[in-house]
Amino acid sequence: MAFSGMRPGELVALKNSDSDFNKNTISISKTLYSEKNNMKEYMLDTTKTNKSRIIDMDEFIMKMLKQLVRMNDRHKMKYRTVIEDFHNEDFVFQRKNGCPFLTKSLSNRMKRLLKFSEAKKELTPHSFRHTHISMMTESGDDLPTIMERVGHEDPDTTLKVYTHVTKKMKVESINNTTSLHS
């Protein structure tokens, strides 16, 4: 998520057909929602802003996704006859029975992992979206580019993160300039 800017629901809704490994792009057109947090009772809906988008991805990330898709395919071929209720929907991030992971699963796993870290900040899967916006800001991407990438329609939504990062960059710039003159 930190390298794509996807919302957690968009990530878990990804299917094999959403990835173009020749162009290193991902099509984001849906989000997964499960009111009861049940892996078999979910719905795929449009993205939060009802807009599809295609994002360019780093080649290394796409290679990892391709390996995951291949691993899922091998698993499906091996177990779909053994697991009677194998959920054959080709989710990229799927359980052993083919059902998608839920956003709640991401949150729970992240909480468990954070217990082993020294992070002092309360982090959620959505925090990676902010990380992505921060990385884009720090690399000099402009507001419209960032908004398109993360699927924001309202500039104020992006500016909340964007402004925080640019303030931090200004302080660092001042500190760098001051250290040059010392």
PDB file of C-alpha atoms in Angstrom:
ATOM      1  CA  MET A   1       0.000   0.000   0.000  1.00  0.00           C
ATOM      2  CA  ALA A   2       2.885   2.336   0.678  1.00  0.00           C
ATOM      3  CA  PHE A   3       4.031   1.911  -2.929  1.00  0.00           C
ATOM      4  CA  SER A   4       0.598   2.215  -4.538  1.00  0.00           C
ATOM      5  CA  GLY A   5      -1.473   4.594  -2.426  1.00  0.00           C
ATOM      6  CA  MET A   6      -4.395   2.159  -2.522  1.00  0.00           C
ATOM      7  CA  ARG A   7      -7.061   2.158   0.130  1.00  0.00           C
ATOM      8  CA  PRO A   8      -7.161  -1.106   2.134  1.00  0.00           C
ATOM      9  CA  GLY A   9     -10.486  -2.112   0.552  1.00  0.00           C
ATOM     10  CA  GLU A  10      -9.058  -1.503  -2.929  1.00  0.00           C
ATOM     11  CA  LEU A  11      -6.041  -3.660  -2.140  1.00  0.00           C
ATOM     12  CA  VAL A  12      -8.015  -6.680  -0.943  1.00  0.00           C
ATOM     13  CA  ALA A  13     -10.389  -6.343  -3.943  1.00  0.00           C
ATOM     14  CA  LEU A  14      -7.542  -6.754  -6.465  1.00  0.00           C
ATOM     15  CA  LYS A  15      -7.976  -9.623  -8.868  1.00  0.00           C
ATOM     16  CA  ASN A  16      -5.408 -11.138 -11.216  1.00  0.00           C
ATOM     17  CA  SER A  17      -7.009  -9.377 -14.182  1.00  0.00           C
ATOM     18  CA  ASP A  18      -6.321  -5.969 -12.584  1.00  0.00           C
ATOM     19  CA  SER A  19      -2.578  -6.302 -13.095  1.00  0.00           C
ATOM     20  CA  ASP A  20      -0.800  -5.704 -16.386  1.00  0.00           C
ATOM     21  CA  PHE A  21       2.643  -7.214 -15.905  1.00  0.00           C
ATOM     22  CA  ASN A  22       3.842  -6.044 -19.333  1.00  0.00           C
ATOM     23  CA  LYS A  23       3.104  -2.391 -18.605  1.00  0.00           C
ATOM     24  CA  ASN A  24       3.687  -2.592 -14.827  1.00  0.00           C
ATOM     25  CA  THR A  25       0.276  -1.112 -14.084  1.00  0.00           C
ATOM     26  CA  ILE A  26      -2.612  -1.902 -11.774  1.00  0.00           C
ATOM     27  CA  SER A  27      -6.215  -1.025 -12.505  1.00  0.00           C
ATOM     28  CA  ILE A  28      -8.113   0.068  -9.425  1.00  0.00           C
ATOM     29  CA  SER A  29     -11.839  -0.098 -10.048  1.00  0.00           C
ATOM     30  CA  LYS A  30     -13.413  -1.647  -6.989  1.00  0.00           C
ATOM     31  CA  THR A  31     -13.351  -2.010  -3.249  1.00  0.00           C
ATOM     32  CA  LEU A  32     -14.253  -4.973  -1.097  1.00  0.00           C
ATOM     33  CA  TYR A  33     -16.686  -4.587   1.762  1.00  0.00           C
ATOM     34  CA  SER A  34     -17.934  -7.165   4.258  1.00  0.00           C
ATOM     35  CA  GLU A  35     -20.468  -5.870   6.738  1.00  0.00           C
ATOM     36  CA  LYS A  36     -20.176  -8.969   8.932  1.00  0.00           C
ATOM     37  CA  ASN A  37     -16.399  -9.357   8.461  1.00  0.00           C
ATOM     38  CA  ASN A  38     -17.093 -12.738   6.901  1.00  0.00           C
ATOM     39  CA  MET A  39     -14.736 -13.850   4.124  1.00  0.00           C
ATOM     40  CA  LYS A  40     -17.598 -15.538   2.270  1.00  0.00           C
ATOM     41  CA  GLU A  41     -20.096 -12.711   2.663  1.00  0.00           C
ATOM     42  CA  TYR A  42     -18.634  -9.698   0.938  1.00  0.00           C
ATOM     43  CA  MET A  43     -19.500  -7.362  -1.857  1.00  0.00           C
ATOM     44  CA  LEU A  44     -17.394  -5.676  -4.473  1.00  0.00           C
ATOM     45  CA  ASP A  45     -18.365  -2.073  -4.960  1.00  0.00           C
ATOM     46  CA  THR A  46     -16.993   0.880  -6.869  1.00  0.00           C
ATOM     47  CA  THR A  47     -14.113   2.818  -5.366  1.00  0.00           C
ATOM     48  CA  LYS A  48     -14.884   5.473  -2.772  1.00  0.00           C
ATOM     49  CA  THR A  49     -15.016   8.187  -5.436  1.00  0.00           C
ATOM     50  CA  ASN A  50     -16.714   5.955  -8.047  1.00  0.00           C
ATOM     51  CA  LYS A  51     -13.742   6.471 -10.376  1.00  0.00           C
ATOM     52  CA  SER A  52     -11.470   3.824 -11.802  1.00  0.00           C
ATOM     53  CA  ARG A  53      -7.805   4.592 -12.166  1.00  0.00           C
ATOM     54  CA  ILE A  54      -4.748   2.904 -13.580  1.00  0.00           C
ATOM     55  CA  ILE A  55      -1.523   3.418 -11.702  1.00  0.00           C
ATOM     56  CA  ASP A  56       2.063   2.749 -12.712  1.00  0.00           C
ATOM     57  CA  MET A  57       3.929   0.491 -10.346  1.00  0.00           C
ATOM     58  CA  ASP A  58       7.567  -0.181  -9.645  1.00  0.00           C
ATOM     59  CA  GLU A  59       8.863  -3.191 -11.587  1.00  0.00           C
ATOM     60  CA  PHE A  60      10.101  -4.858  -8.373  1.00  0.00           C
ATOM     61  CA  ILE A  61       6.636  -4.653  -6.779  1.00  0.00           C
ATOM     62  CA  MET A  62       5.039  -6.047  -9.937  1.00  0.00           C
ATOM     63  CA  LYS A  63       7.478  -8.968  -9.915  1.00  0.00           C
ATOM     64  CA  MET A  64       6.441  -9.756  -6.345  1.00  0.00           C
ATOM     65  CA  LEU A  65       2.762  -9.565  -7.322  1.00  0.00           C
ATOM     66  CA  LYS A  66       3.389 -11.843 -10.290  1.00  0.00           C
ATOM     67  CA  GLN A  67       5.046 -14.394  -7.995  1.00  0.00           C
ATOM     68  CA  LEU A  68       2.045 -14.222  -5.673  1.00  0.00           C
ATOM     69  CA  VAL A  69      -0.382 -14.738  -8.565  1.00  0.00           C
ATOM     70  CA  ARG A  70       1.623 -17.749  -9.768  1.00  0.00           C
ATOM     71  CA  MET A  71       1.719 -19.178  -6.260  1.00  0.00           C
ATOM     72  CA  ASN A  72      -2.072 -18.716  -5.968  1.00  0.00           C
ATOM     73  CA  ASP A  73      -2.573 -20.455  -9.327  1.00  0.00           C
ATOM     74  CA  ARG A  74      -0.442 -23.427  -8.266  1.00  0.00           C
ATOM     75  CA  HIS A  75      -2.347 -23.616  -4.993  1.00  0.00           C
ATOM     76  CA  LYS A  76      -5.688 -23.441  -6.812  1.00  0.00           C
ATOM     77  CA  MET A  77      -4.733 -26.242  -9.201  1.00  0.00           C
ATOM     78  CA  LYS A  78      -3.595 -28.401  -6.303  1.00  0.00           C
ATOM     79  CA  TYR A  79      -6.450 -27.810  -3.882  1.00  0.00           C
ATOM     80  CA  ARG A  80      -9.601 -26.744  -5.680  1.00  0.00           C
ATOM     81  CA  THR A  81     -10.684 -30.364  -6.043  1.00  0.00           C
ATOM     82  CA  VAL A  82      -9.808 -31.097  -2.401  1.00  0.00           C
ATOM     83  CA  ILE A  83     -11.403 -28.004  -0.905  1.00  0.00           C
ATOM     84  CA  GLU A  84     -15.047 -28.458  -1.821  1.00  0.00           C
ATOM     85  CA  ASP A  85     -15.977 -24.832  -1.400  1.00  0.00           C
ATOM     86  CA  PHE A  86     -12.874 -23.342  -3.041  1.00  0.00           C
ATOM     87  CA  HIS A  87     -13.696 -19.735  -3.860  1.00  0.00           C
ATOM     88  CA  ASN A  88     -12.454 -19.419  -7.433  1.00  0.00           C
ATOM     89  CA  GLU A  89     -12.534 -15.637  -7.936  1.00  0.00           C
ATOM     90  CA  ASP A  90      -8.798 -15.041  -8.554  1.00  0.00           C
ATOM     91  CA  PHE A  91      -8.168 -12.517  -5.805  1.00  0.00           C
ATOM     92  CA  VAL A  92      -4.514 -11.521  -5.622  1.00  0.00           C
ATOM     93  CA  PHE A  93      -4.577 -11.544  -1.819  1.00  0.00           C
ATOM     94  CA  GLN A  94      -6.481 -14.690  -0.948  1.00  0.00           C
ATOM     95  CA  ARG A  95      -6.773 -17.256   1.781  1.00  0.00           C
ATOM     96  CA  LYS A  96      -6.075 -20.957   1.235  1.00  0.00           C
ATOM     97  CA  ASN A  97      -9.724 -21.483   0.289  1.00  0.00           C
ATOM     98  CA  GLY A  98      -9.546 -18.724  -2.354  1.00  0.00           C
ATOM     99  CA  CYS A  99     -11.627 -16.241  -0.355  1.00  0.00           C
ATOM    100  CA  PRO A 100     -10.292 -12.704  -0.179  1.00  0.00           C
ATOM    101  CA  PHE A 101      -8.647 -11.249   2.868  1.00  0.00           C
ATOM    102  CA  LEU A 102     -10.776  -8.561   4.469  1.00  0.00           C
ATOM    103  CA  THR A 103      -9.693  -5.093   5.553  1.00  0.00           C
ATOM    104  CA  LYS A 104     -10.302  -6.222   9.142  1.00  0.00           C
ATOM    105  CA  SER A 105      -7.706  -8.968   8.567  1.00  0.00           C
ATOM    106  CA  LEU A 106      -5.173  -6.324   7.510  1.00  0.00           C
ATOM    107  CA  SER A 107      -5.890  -4.258  10.614  1.00  0.00           C
ATOM    108  CA  ASN A 108      -5.632  -7.232  12.957  1.00  0.00           C
ATOM    109  CA  ARG A 109      -2.372  -8.448  11.430  1.00  0.00           C
ATOM    110  CA  MET A 110      -0.891  -4.967  11.556  1.00  0.00           C
ATOM    111  CA  LYS A 111      -1.816  -4.601  15.252  1.00  0.00           C
ATOM    112  CA  ARG A 112      -0.103  -7.910  16.018  1.00  0.00           C
ATOM    113  CA  LEU A 113       3.037  -6.914  14.112  1.00  0.00           C
ATOM    114  CA  LEU A 114       3.187  -3.465  15.704  1.00  0.00           C
ATOM    115  CA  LYS A 115       3.411  -5.081  19.138  1.00  0.00           C
ATOM    116  CA  PHE A 116       6.853  -6.339  18.091  1.00  0.00           C
ATOM    117  CA  SER A 117       8.013  -2.970  16.793  1.00  0.00           C
ATOM    118  CA  GLU A 118       9.235   0.126  18.514  1.00  0.00           C
ATOM    119  CA  ALA A 119       6.685   2.316  16.730  1.00  0.00           C
ATOM    120  CA  LYS A 120       5.229   4.830  19.122  1.00  0.00           C
ATOM    121  CA  LYS A 121       2.591   6.101  16.733  1.00  0.00           C
ATOM    122  CA  GLU A 122      -0.836   4.496  16.323  1.00  0.00           C
ATOM    123  CA  LEU A 123      -0.692   3.070  12.794  1.00  0.00           C
ATOM    124  CA  THR A 124      -3.346   1.437  10.638  1.00  0.00           C
ATOM    125  CA  PRO A 125      -3.284   0.029   7.104  1.00  0.00           C
ATOM    126  CA  HIS A 126      -4.619   3.405   5.947  1.00  0.00           C
ATOM    127  CA  SER A 127      -1.400   4.983   7.297  1.00  0.00           C
ATOM    128  CA  PHE A 128       0.418   3.493   4.300  1.00  0.00           C
ATOM    129  CA  ARG A 129      -1.716   5.701   2.046  1.00  0.00           C
ATOM    130  CA  HIS A 130      -0.424   8.741   3.900  1.00  0.00           C
ATOM    131  CA  THR A 131       3.090   7.349   3.573  1.00  0.00           C
ATOM    132  CA  HIS A 132       2.591   7.091  -0.177  1.00  0.00           C
ATOM    133  CA  ILE A 133       1.324  10.672  -0.443  1.00  0.00           C
ATOM    134  CA  SER A 134       4.301  11.785   1.654  1.00  0.00           C
ATOM    135  CA  MET A 135       6.750   9.951  -0.612  1.00  0.00           C
ATOM    136  CA  MET A 136       5.157  11.504  -3.704  1.00  0.00           C
ATOM    137  CA  THR A 137       5.299  14.956  -2.131  1.00  0.00           C
ATOM    138  CA  GLU A 138       8.928  14.554  -1.108  1.00  0.00           C
ATOM    139  CA  SER A 139       9.835  13.424  -4.617  1.00  0.00           C
ATOM    140  CA  GLY A 140       8.320  16.629  -6.034  1.00  0.00           C
ATOM    141  CA  ASP A 141       5.034  15.387  -7.514  1.00  0.00           C
ATOM    142  CA  ASP A 142       2.412  18.112  -7.827  1.00  0.00           C
ATOM    143  CA  LEU A 143      -1.026  18.088  -6.214  1.00  0.00           C
ATOM    144  CA  PRO A 144      -3.039  17.043  -9.323  1.00  0.00           C
ATOM    145  CA  THR A 145      -0.690  14.096  -9.950  1.00  0.00           C
ATOM    146  CA  ILE A 146      -0.992  12.932  -6.350  1.00  0.00           C
ATOM    147  CA  MET A 147      -4.783  13.335  -6.389  1.00  0.00           C
ATOM    148  CA  GLU A 148      -5.094  11.265  -9.551  1.00  0.00           C
ATOM    149  CA  ARG A 149      -2.793   8.559  -8.213  1.00  0.00           C
ATOM    150  CA  VAL A 150      -4.647   8.067  -4.936  1.00  0.00           C
ATOM    151  CA  GLY A 151      -8.132   8.676  -6.319  1.00  0.00           C
ATOM    152  CA  HIS A 152      -8.977  11.880  -4.488  1.00  0.00           C
ATOM    153  CA  GLU A 153     -11.561  14.236  -5.948  1.00  0.00           C
ATOM    154  CA  ASP A 154     -11.350  16.897  -3.254  1.00  0.00           C
ATOM    155  CA  PRO A 155      -8.000  18.724  -3.075  1.00  0.00           C
ATOM    156  CA  ASP A 156      -8.569  19.429   0.631  1.00  0.00           C
ATOM    157  CA  THR A 157      -8.380  15.711   1.379  1.00  0.00           C
ATOM    158  CA  THR A 158      -4.960  15.461  -0.260  1.00  0.00           C
ATOM    159  CA  LEU A 159      -3.791  18.797   1.108  1.00  0.00           C
ATOM    160  CA  LYS A 160      -4.236  17.601   4.706  1.00  0.00           C
ATOM    161  CA  VAL A 161      -1.373  15.154   4.177  1.00  0.00           C
ATOM    162  CA  TYR A 162       0.426  17.221   1.517  1.00  0.00           C
ATOM    163  CA  THR A 163       0.614  20.334   3.727  1.00  0.00           C
ATOM    164  CA  HIS A 164       1.947  18.386   6.694  1.00  0.00           C
ATOM    165  CA  VAL A 165       4.734  16.916   4.561  1.00  0.00           C
ATOM    166  CA  THR A 166       5.639  20.202   2.856  1.00  0.00           C
ATOM    167  CA  LYS A 167       5.899  21.899   6.283  1.00  0.00           C
ATOM    168  CA  LYS A 168       8.272  19.134   7.391  1.00  0.00           C
ATOM    169  CA  MET A 169      10.263  19.581   4.157  1.00  0.00           C
ATOM    170  CA  LYS A 170      10.555  23.341   4.751  1.00  0.00           C
ATOM    171  CA  VAL A 171      11.871  22.784   8.286  1.00  0.00           C
ATOM    172  CA  GLU A 172      14.402  20.253   6.961  1.00  0.00           C
ATOM    173  CA  SER A 173      15.385  22.668   4.202  1.00  0.00           C
ATOM    174  CA  ILE A 174      15.982  25.442   6.744  1.00  0.00           C
ATOM    175  CA  ASN A 175      17.991  23.060   8.939  1.00  0.00           C
ATOM    176  CA  ASN A 176      20.057  21.936   5.924  1.00  0.00           C
ATOM    177  CA  THR A 177      20.728  25.513   4.874  1.00  0.00           C
ATOM    178  CA  THR A 178      21.652  26.502   8.442  1.00  0.00           C
ATOM    179  CA  SER A 179      24.072  23.585   8.754  1.00  0.00           C
ATOM    180  CA  LEU A 180      25.764  24.652   5.511  1.00  0.00           C
ATOM    181  CA  HIS A 181      26.483  28.071   6.965  1.00  0.00           C
ATOM    182  CA  SER A 182      27.734  26.774  10.317  1.00  0.00           C
TER     183      SER A 182
END
